[in-house]
Amino acid sequence: ATSYVGFDTITQQIEHKLLKRGFQFNVIVVGQTGLGKSTLINTIFASHLIDSKGRLEADEPIRQTTEIQAASHVISENGVRLRLNIVDTPGYGDNLNNENCWDPIVKYIKDQHSAYLRKELTAVRDRYIQDTRIHCCLFFINPTGHSLRPIDIIVMKKLSEVVNVVPVIAKADSLTMDERDIFKQRIRAELVYHNIVLYPFDTDENDDEELRLNERIRNMIPFAVVGSERNVLIDGKTVRGRKNRWGVINIEDERHCEFVYLRNFLTRTHLQDLIETTAQIHYEAFRSKQLLALKE
Ligand code: GDP
Ligand code: MG
């Protein structure tokens, strides 16, 4: 017993330090205007909001985004503080001519990498660099039930080269359950056909359980989600939901849609991995390319 040194407390020491510093999570939302991007973000995070610069309030008048806008929020749960940056993009593909419509979005993501690299390279480095690198891109797919638009395929391909892309079928309540299943399968087949490899990626560091979880996620993507900033009454209980022509949807009920799976994935199972993958894969690729260019 005398040989106890006490280094096992390092996990508590790390936890203490991390809790004090808090966490930074940056999400960008991409998709046509009116697909429910703002609504979904509010549905996932708004109830935990403690401090907000920007627009995440419910019951706002129609918001249409015309430029890329970042809004920062601090959310808190059991003493853990998460600084959340939500970057809203103008609906891409809204116009007749969609040539290069993804450029501003890709540029925005690269600009954040570039800003981070500059800070890393300055002689007097900040002890802690403010991280604006985008950890996750929620990509909203129109619930047509047919297939991806050619423009979606191009944009997803471009984005997947610089950021973790997580596709969702927007407003899934406009499709029946069978239609959703077929649509999901078709989209996954199209991704394979066009050689678009999306997050999550397996690494040697993953244990069996993580590999299984990633496989499950890949088989579920794109998440068929329904968002709502309003409450509805179901069996005498107030829940987040929507009324439509078929009845009432409880968005937190897994039998109604995959909102809960998406939320668990983003906040409970893959938050840390999204952040790490951004640093180790996407940012690293950007960084080595930049540094190589400097040498030439
Ligand atoms: P954005 O332009 O992509 O940000 O879309 P908004 O979040 O502003 O939503 C546009 C409209 O679609 C609003 O009237 C929302 O109430 C509605 N909406 C949002 N999410 C859903 C959904 O999952 N299902 C249905 N049926 N309507 C939705
Ligand atoms: Mg919006």
Coordinates of C-alpha atoms and ligand atoms in Angstrom, one line a residue:
A1 CA 0.0 0.0 0.0
T2 CA 3.0 2.3 0.5
S3 CA 3.8 2.2 -3.1
Y4 CA 0.8 4.4 -4.1
V5 CA 2.0 7.4 -6.0
G6 CA -1.3 8.9 -6.9
F7 CA -1.0 9.5 -10.6
D8 CA -4.4 7.8 -11.1
T9 CA -5.9 11.2 -10.0
I10 CA -4.7 12.5 -13.4
T11 CA -8.1 11.7 -14.8
Q12 CA -9.7 14.0 -12.2
Q13 CA -7.1 16.7 -12.8
I14 CA -7.8 16.6 -16.6
E15 CA -11.5 16.7 -16.0
H16 CA -11.2 19.7 -13.6
K17 CA -9.1 21.6 -16.2
L18 CA -11.4 20.7 -19.1
L19 CA -14.5 21.7 -17.1
K20 CA -13.0 25.0 -16.2
R21 CA -12.1 25.7 -19.8
G22 CA -15.3 24.4 -21.3
F23 CA -15.8 23.0 -24.7
Q24 CA -16.2 24.6 -28.1
F25 CA -18.4 23.0 -30.8
N26 CA -18.9 24.6 -34.1
V27 CA -21.7 23.5 -36.5
I28 CA -22.5 24.8 -40.0
V29 CA -26.0 24.2 -41.5
V30 CA -26.3 23.9 -45.3
G31 CA -29.4 23.4 -47.4
Q32 CA -32.2 25.1 -49.3
T33 CA -34.1 27.9 -47.7
G34 CA -37.2 26.7 -45.9
L35 CA -36.0 23.1 -45.2
G36 CA -36.1 23.7 -41.4
K37 CA -32.5 24.3 -40.7
S38 CA -33.0 27.0 -38.0
T39 CA -35.9 25.1 -36.5
L40 CA -33.8 21.9 -36.2
I41 CA -30.9 23.7 -34.5
N42 CA -33.3 25.3 -32.1
T43 CA -35.0 21.9 -31.4
I44 CA -31.7 20.3 -30.6
F45 CA -30.1 23.0 -28.5
A46 CA -32.4 25.8 -27.5
S47 CA -33.8 24.4 -24.4
H48 CA -30.3 24.4 -22.7
L49 CA -29.5 27.9 -23.7
I50 CA -28.1 30.1 -20.9
D51 CA -26.5 32.9 -22.9
S52 CA -26.8 33.9 -26.5
K53 CA -25.4 36.3 -29.0
G54 CA -27.3 35.9 -32.2
R55 CA -30.6 34.5 -33.0
L56 CA -31.8 31.3 -31.5
E57 CA -35.0 32.5 -29.9
A58 CA -38.2 30.7 -30.6
D59 CA -41.2 32.4 -32.2
E60 CA -39.2 34.7 -34.4
P61 CA -40.7 36.1 -37.5
I62 CA -39.7 34.4 -40.8
R63 CA -35.9 34.5 -40.9
Q64 CA -34.3 34.3 -44.2
T65 CA -30.5 34.2 -44.3
T66 CA -28.8 36.0 -47.1
E67 CA -25.2 35.7 -45.9
I68 CA -23.1 33.4 -43.8
Q69 CA -23.8 34.3 -40.2
A70 CA -22.3 32.9 -37.1
A71 CA -24.1 33.0 -33.8
S72 CA -22.5 31.9 -30.5
H73 CA -24.3 30.5 -27.6
V74 CA -23.3 29.0 -24.2
I75 CA -25.2 26.0 -23.1
S76 CA -24.8 24.3 -19.8
E77 CA -25.7 20.9 -18.4
N78 CA -24.7 19.7 -15.0
G79 CA -21.8 22.1 -14.7
V80 CA -20.5 21.3 -18.2
R81 CA -20.3 24.4 -20.4
L82 CA -20.5 24.0 -24.1
R83 CA -19.8 27.1 -26.3
L84 CA -21.8 26.4 -29.3
N85 CA -21.2 28.3 -32.6
I86 CA -23.9 27.9 -35.2
V87 CA -23.1 29.0 -38.6
D88 CA -26.1 29.6 -40.8
T89 CA -25.6 29.7 -44.6
P90 CA -27.8 31.2 -47.3
G91 CA -29.9 28.5 -48.9
Y92 CA -27.6 27.2 -51.6
G93 CA -29.1 25.9 -54.7
D94 CA -32.0 28.4 -54.4
N95 CA -31.1 30.1 -57.7
L96 CA -31.5 29.3 -61.3
N97 CA -27.8 29.3 -61.8
N98 CA -26.1 27.3 -59.1
E99 CA -22.7 27.2 -60.5
N100 CA -20.1 27.4 -57.8
C101 CA -22.8 28.1 -55.2
W102 CA -20.8 26.1 -52.7
D103 CA -17.7 28.2 -53.0
P104 CA -18.6 30.7 -50.2
I105 CA -19.3 27.8 -47.8
V106 CA -16.1 25.9 -48.6
K107 CA -14.2 29.2 -48.3
Y108 CA -15.7 29.9 -45.0
I109 CA -14.6 26.5 -43.6
K110 CA -11.1 26.9 -45.0
D111 CA -10.9 30.5 -43.7
Q112 CA -11.4 29.1 -40.2
H113 CA -8.5 26.6 -40.7
S114 CA -6.4 29.3 -42.0
A115 CA -7.1 31.6 -39.0
Y116 CA -6.2 28.7 -36.7
L117 CA -3.0 28.0 -38.5
R118 CA -2.0 31.6 -38.4
K119 CA -2.5 31.7 -34.6
E120 CA -0.5 28.4 -34.3
L121 CA 2.4 29.9 -36.2
T122 CA 2.7 33.2 -34.5
A123 CA 5.8 33.6 -32.3
V124 CA 4.0 34.3 -29.1
R125 CA 1.3 31.7 -29.1
D126 CA -1.8 32.0 -27.1
R127 CA -1.9 29.3 -24.5
Y128 CA -5.4 28.5 -25.7
I129 CA -6.4 29.2 -29.3
Q130 CA -9.9 30.2 -29.9
D131 CA -11.2 27.5 -32.1
T132 CA -13.6 28.5 -34.9
R133 CA -12.9 25.4 -37.1
I134 CA -16.2 23.8 -38.2
H135 CA -16.6 20.4 -36.5
C136 CA -19.8 19.3 -38.2
C137 CA -21.7 20.3 -41.3
L138 CA -25.4 19.4 -41.1
F139 CA -26.5 18.9 -44.7
F140 CA -30.2 19.2 -45.3
I141 CA -31.7 17.1 -48.1
N142 CA -35.0 18.0 -49.7
P143 CA -37.6 15.3 -48.8
T144 CA -38.5 14.6 -52.4
G145 CA -38.5 10.8 -51.9
H146 CA -36.8 10.4 -55.3
S147 CA -33.1 10.9 -55.3
L148 CA -30.4 13.5 -54.6
R149 CA -30.3 16.5 -56.9
P150 CA -27.1 16.6 -59.0
I151 CA -26.2 19.8 -57.2
D152 CA -26.5 18.0 -53.8
I153 CA -24.1 15.4 -54.9
I154 CA -21.5 18.0 -56.1
V155 CA -21.8 20.0 -52.9
M156 CA -21.7 17.0 -50.6
K157 CA -18.6 15.9 -52.4
K158 CA -16.9 19.3 -52.1
L159 CA -17.9 19.7 -48.4
S160 CA -16.8 16.1 -47.4
E161 CA -13.3 17.0 -48.5
V162 CA -13.0 19.8 -45.9
V163 CA -15.4 19.0 -43.1
N164 CA -17.4 16.2 -41.3
V165 CA -20.7 16.1 -43.2
V166 CA -23.8 14.7 -41.6
P167 CA -26.7 14.5 -44.0
V168 CA -30.3 14.7 -42.8
I169 CA -33.6 14.3 -44.6
A170 CA -35.4 17.5 -43.7
K171 CA -39.1 17.6 -42.8
A172 CA -39.3 13.8 -42.9
D173 CA -42.9 14.1 -41.8
S174 CA -43.8 14.9 -45.4
L175 CA -42.8 11.2 -46.3
T176 CA -44.4 8.0 -45.1
M177 CA -42.2 5.6 -43.1
D178 CA -41.9 3.4 -46.2
E179 CA -41.0 6.3 -48.4
R180 CA -38.3 7.4 -45.9
D181 CA -36.7 3.9 -45.9
I182 CA -36.6 3.7 -49.6
F183 CA -35.3 7.3 -49.9
K184 CA -32.6 6.6 -47.3
Q185 CA -31.4 3.5 -49.1
R186 CA -31.3 5.2 -52.4
I187 CA -29.3 8.1 -51.0
R188 CA -26.8 5.7 -49.4
A189 CA -26.4 3.9 -52.7
E190 CA -25.9 7.3 -54.5
L191 CA -23.2 8.2 -52.0
V192 CA -21.4 5.0 -52.7
Y193 CA -21.8 5.3 -56.5
H194 CA -20.3 8.8 -56.4
N195 CA -17.6 7.7 -54.1
I196 CA -18.6 10.2 -51.4
V197 CA -17.2 9.0 -48.0
L198 CA -18.9 10.6 -45.1
Y199 CA -18.2 10.8 -41.4
P200 CA -17.8 8.7 -39.2
F201 CA -14.4 7.4 -40.3
D202 CA -12.9 4.3 -38.6
T203 CA -9.4 4.6 -37.3
D204 CA -6.9 2.2 -35.6
E205 CA -7.7 3.8 -32.3
N206 CA -11.3 2.7 -32.4
D207 CA -12.2 -0.3 -30.2
D208 CA -14.7 -2.9 -31.3
E209 CA -17.6 -1.1 -29.7
E210 CA -16.8 2.2 -31.4
L211 CA -16.4 0.4 -34.8
R212 CA -19.9 -1.2 -34.3
L213 CA -21.4 2.1 -33.3
N214 CA -19.9 3.8 -36.4
E215 CA -21.2 1.0 -38.6
R216 CA -24.7 1.5 -37.1
I217 CA -24.5 5.3 -37.8
R218 CA -23.4 4.6 -41.4
N219 CA -26.4 2.3 -41.9
M220 CA -28.8 5.0 -40.5
I221 CA -27.5 8.0 -42.4
P222 CA -29.2 10.2 -43.6
F223 CA -31.2 10.8 -40.4
A224 CA -34.8 11.4 -41.3
V225 CA -35.7 14.2 -38.9
V226 CA -38.6 16.4 -37.9
G227 CA -38.0 19.7 -36.1
S228 CA -40.4 21.8 -34.1
E229 CA -40.1 24.8 -31.8
R230 CA -43.7 24.2 -30.5
N231 CA -45.3 21.9 -28.0
V232 CA -48.2 19.7 -28.8
L233 CA -50.5 17.6 -26.5
I234 CA -50.3 13.8 -26.9
D235 CA -52.2 11.6 -24.5
G236 CA -52.4 14.5 -22.0
K237 CA -48.7 15.1 -22.1
T238 CA -46.9 18.1 -23.6
V239 CA -44.2 17.2 -26.0
R240 CA -42.2 18.8 -28.8
G241 CA -44.1 18.1 -31.9
R242 CA -46.0 19.0 -35.0
K243 CA -49.5 18.4 -36.3
N244 CA -49.9 17.4 -39.9
R245 CA -52.5 15.8 -42.0
W246 CA -51.8 12.3 -40.6
G247 CA -52.0 13.3 -37.0
V248 CA -49.6 14.5 -34.3
I249 CA -45.9 13.8 -34.4
N250 CA -43.9 13.6 -31.2
I251 CA -40.4 14.4 -32.6
E252 CA -38.8 12.7 -29.6
D253 CA -40.5 9.4 -30.3
E254 CA -38.2 7.1 -32.2
R255 CA -41.2 5.5 -33.9
H256 CA -42.1 8.9 -35.4
C257 CA -38.7 10.1 -36.7
E258 CA -35.0 9.9 -36.1
F259 CA -34.5 13.2 -34.3
V260 CA -33.4 11.5 -31.1
Y261 CA -30.9 9.4 -32.9
L262 CA -29.4 12.5 -34.5
R263 CA -29.3 14.3 -31.2
N264 CA -27.7 11.4 -29.4
F265 CA -25.1 11.1 -32.2
L266 CA -24.3 14.8 -32.1
T267 CA -24.3 15.3 -28.4
R268 CA -23.8 12.0 -26.6
T269 CA -21.8 9.6 -28.7
H270 CA -19.8 11.6 -31.3
L271 CA -19.3 15.2 -30.0
Q272 CA -15.7 14.6 -28.9
D273 CA -14.9 12.5 -32.0
L274 CA -16.3 15.2 -34.3
I275 CA -14.0 17.7 -32.7
E276 CA -11.0 15.4 -32.8
T277 CA -11.6 14.3 -36.4
T278 CA -11.7 17.9 -37.4
A279 CA -8.3 18.6 -35.9
Q280 CA -6.6 15.3 -36.9
I281 CA -8.0 14.8 -40.4
H282 CA -9.5 17.9 -41.9
Y283 CA -7.4 20.6 -40.3
E284 CA -4.2 18.4 -40.6
A285 CA -4.8 18.0 -44.3
F286 CA -5.2 21.7 -44.7
R287 CA -2.2 22.5 -42.6
S288 CA 0.2 20.2 -44.3
K289 CA -0.8 21.5 -47.7
Q290 CA -0.3 25.1 -46.6
L291 CA 3.1 24.3 -45.0
L292 CA 4.2 22.5 -48.1
A293 CA 3.2 25.5 -50.3
L294 CA 5.3 27.8 -48.0
K295 CA 8.4 25.7 -48.6
E296 CA 8.2 25.9 -52.3
Ligands
GDP1 P1 -34.6 27.3 -42.9 O1 -34.9 28.4 -44.0 O2 -34.0 26.1 -43.5 O3 -33.9 27.8 -41.7 O4 -36.1 26.9 -42.4 P2 -36.9 27.3 -41.1 O5 -36.3 26.6 -39.9 O6 -37.0 28.7 -41.0 O7 -38.3 26.6 -41.4 C1 -39.1 26.9 -42.5 C2 -40.6 26.5 -42.2 O8 -40.7 25.1 -42.2 C3 -41.2 27.0 -40.9 O9 -42.5 27.3 -41.1 C4 -41.1 25.8 -40.0 O10 -42.1 25.8 -39.0 C5 -41.3 24.6 -41.0 N1 -40.6 23.4 -40.5 C6 -39.4 23.3 -39.9 N2 -39.1 22.0 -39.6 C7 -40.1 21.3 -40.1 C8 -40.4 19.9 -40.1 O11 -39.6 19.0 -39.7 N3 -41.5 19.4 -40.7 C9 -42.4 20.3 -41.2 N4 -43.5 19.9 -41.8 N5 -42.2 21.7 -41.2 C10 -41.1 22.1 -40.7
MG2 MG -32.9 29.7 -41.4

